[in-house]
Short mmCIF file of C-alpha atoms in Angstrom, two decimals:
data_model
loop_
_atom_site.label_atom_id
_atom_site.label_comp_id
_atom_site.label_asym_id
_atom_site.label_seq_id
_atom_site.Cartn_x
_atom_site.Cartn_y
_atom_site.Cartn_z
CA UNK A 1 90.78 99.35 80.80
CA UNK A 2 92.87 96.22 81.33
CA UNK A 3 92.96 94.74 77.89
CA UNK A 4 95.02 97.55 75.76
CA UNK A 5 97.16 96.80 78.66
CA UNK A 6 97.73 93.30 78.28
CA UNK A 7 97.76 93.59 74.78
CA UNK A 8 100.24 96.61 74.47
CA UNK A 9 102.91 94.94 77.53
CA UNK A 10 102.72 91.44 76.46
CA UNK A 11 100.14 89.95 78.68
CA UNK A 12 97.27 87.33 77.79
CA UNK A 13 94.01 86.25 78.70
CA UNK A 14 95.60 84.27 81.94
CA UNK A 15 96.52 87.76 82.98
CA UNK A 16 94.54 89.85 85.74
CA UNK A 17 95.93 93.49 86.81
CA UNK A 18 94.18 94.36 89.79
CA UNK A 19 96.38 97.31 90.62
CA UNK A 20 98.06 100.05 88.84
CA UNK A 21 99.82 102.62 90.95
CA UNK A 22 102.81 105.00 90.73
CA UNK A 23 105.55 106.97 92.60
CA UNK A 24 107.14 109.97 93.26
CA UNK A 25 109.71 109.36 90.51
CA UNK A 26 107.17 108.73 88.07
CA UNK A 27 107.73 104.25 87.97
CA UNK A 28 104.78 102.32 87.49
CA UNK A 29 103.90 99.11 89.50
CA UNK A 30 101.52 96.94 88.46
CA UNK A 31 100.43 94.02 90.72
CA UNK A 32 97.87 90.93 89.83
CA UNK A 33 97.83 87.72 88.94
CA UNK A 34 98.87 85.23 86.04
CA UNK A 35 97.73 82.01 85.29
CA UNK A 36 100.29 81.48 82.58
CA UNK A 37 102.22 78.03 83.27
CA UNK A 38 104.56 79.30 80.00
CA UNK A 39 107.89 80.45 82.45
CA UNK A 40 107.75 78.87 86.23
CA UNK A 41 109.49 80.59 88.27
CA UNK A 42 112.36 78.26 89.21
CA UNK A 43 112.54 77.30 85.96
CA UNK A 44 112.38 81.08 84.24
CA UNK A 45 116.13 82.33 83.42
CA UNK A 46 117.70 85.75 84.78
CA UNK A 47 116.01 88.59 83.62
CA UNK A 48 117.34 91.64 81.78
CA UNK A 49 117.78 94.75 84.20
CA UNK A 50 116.79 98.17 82.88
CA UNK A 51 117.21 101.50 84.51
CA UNK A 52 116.99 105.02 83.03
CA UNK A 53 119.06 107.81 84.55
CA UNK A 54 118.31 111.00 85.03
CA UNK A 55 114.65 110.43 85.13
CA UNK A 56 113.06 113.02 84.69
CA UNK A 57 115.33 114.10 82.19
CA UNK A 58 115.14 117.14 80.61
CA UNK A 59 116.55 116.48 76.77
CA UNK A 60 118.69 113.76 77.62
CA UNK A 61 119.30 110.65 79.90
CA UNK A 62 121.07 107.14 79.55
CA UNK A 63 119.67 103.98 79.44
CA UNK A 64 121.49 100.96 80.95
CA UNK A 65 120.38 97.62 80.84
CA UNK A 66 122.75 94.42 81.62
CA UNK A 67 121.62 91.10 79.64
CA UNK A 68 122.46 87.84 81.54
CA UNK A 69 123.80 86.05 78.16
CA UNK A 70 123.67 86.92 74.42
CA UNK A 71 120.46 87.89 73.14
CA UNK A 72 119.30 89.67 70.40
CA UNK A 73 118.67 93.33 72.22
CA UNK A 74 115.27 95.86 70.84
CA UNK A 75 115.02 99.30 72.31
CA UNK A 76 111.88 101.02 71.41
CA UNK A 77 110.70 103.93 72.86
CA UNK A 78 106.60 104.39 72.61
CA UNK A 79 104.07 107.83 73.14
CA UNK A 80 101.22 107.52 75.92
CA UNK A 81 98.95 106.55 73.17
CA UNK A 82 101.40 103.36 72.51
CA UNK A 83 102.39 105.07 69.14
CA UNK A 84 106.30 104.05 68.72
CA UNK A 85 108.67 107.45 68.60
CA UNK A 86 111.95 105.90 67.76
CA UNK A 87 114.05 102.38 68.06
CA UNK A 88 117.46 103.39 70.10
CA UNK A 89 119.11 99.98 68.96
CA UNK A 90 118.30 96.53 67.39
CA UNK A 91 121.19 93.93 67.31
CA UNK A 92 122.59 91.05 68.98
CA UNK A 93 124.63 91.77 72.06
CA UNK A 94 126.79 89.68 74.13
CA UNK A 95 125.67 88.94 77.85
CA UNK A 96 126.91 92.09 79.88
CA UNK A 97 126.20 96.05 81.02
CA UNK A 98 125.65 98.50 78.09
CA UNK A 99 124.18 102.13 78.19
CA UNK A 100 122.60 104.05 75.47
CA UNK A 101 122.26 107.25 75.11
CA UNK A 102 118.80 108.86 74.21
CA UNK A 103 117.95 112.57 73.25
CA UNK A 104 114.69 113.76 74.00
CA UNK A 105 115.42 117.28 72.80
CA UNK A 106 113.22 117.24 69.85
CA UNK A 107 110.08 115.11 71.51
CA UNK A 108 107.24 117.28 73.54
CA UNK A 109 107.46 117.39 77.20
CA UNK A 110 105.62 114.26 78.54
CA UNK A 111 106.25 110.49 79.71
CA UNK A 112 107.22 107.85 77.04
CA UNK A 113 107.71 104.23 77.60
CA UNK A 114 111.12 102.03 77.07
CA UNK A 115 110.79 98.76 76.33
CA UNK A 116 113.37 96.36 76.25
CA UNK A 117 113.12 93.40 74.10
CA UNK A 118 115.71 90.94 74.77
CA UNK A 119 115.04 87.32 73.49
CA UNK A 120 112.10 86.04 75.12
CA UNK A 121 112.61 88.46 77.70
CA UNK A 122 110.69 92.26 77.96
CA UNK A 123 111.27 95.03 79.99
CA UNK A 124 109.38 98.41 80.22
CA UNK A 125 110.14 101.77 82.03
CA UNK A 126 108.42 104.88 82.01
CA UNK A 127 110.55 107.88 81.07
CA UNK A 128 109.43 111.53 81.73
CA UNK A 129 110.78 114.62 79.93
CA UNK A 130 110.37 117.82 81.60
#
């Protein structure tokens, strides 16, 4: 089912997912086709990079993201079900690296999702405790 997609990652009705795969370390591709005209690519600024290390974690792992300028910086981390478990930070940060720490120890072995909210920018990883 497409649509929670779209709805839950930000997508719209321009928006067609035609493939949904994952790997051996547990990321999630998704590959289609947008007919949103809202960011061009040459004109769309540098996106935020997010990573998660160790993943799979056991109760703990680090997540590092780098902003290319100032933005005001979400972290929310949701259930399967799209439920939100916890923010890990909400302010305004200066362009640059930054990690953040996130304990797991108390959360049910399973795979959450991270996403990054910075400006008009999103970014989401899939995060597996073990």
């Amino acid at each position: 089912v497409i649509d929670p997609w779209s709805t839950f990652f930000g997508g719209n009705e321009k928006d067609l997912a035609t493939s949904v795969e994952t790997d051996e370390n547990g990321n999630v591709y998704v590959s289609g086709l947008t007919g949103s005209t809202a960011f061009p690519a040459t004109d769309r600024p540098e996106t935020p990079e997010l990573t998660i290390h160790p993943n799979p974690a056991v109760n703990q792992t680090l997540v590092n993201f780098t902003l290319p300028q100032a933005e005001h910086v979400l972290l929310i981390v949701y259930d399967q079900r799209g439920r939100e478990v916890t923010t890990l930070t909400e302010e305004w940060l200066p362009a640059g690296a930054y990690s953040v720490p996130f304990d797991g120890s108390g959360l049910p072995r399973a795979r959450y999702y991270l996403r990054l909210f910075a400006g008009r920018e999103t970014g989401t990883v899939m995060i597996v405790f073990q």
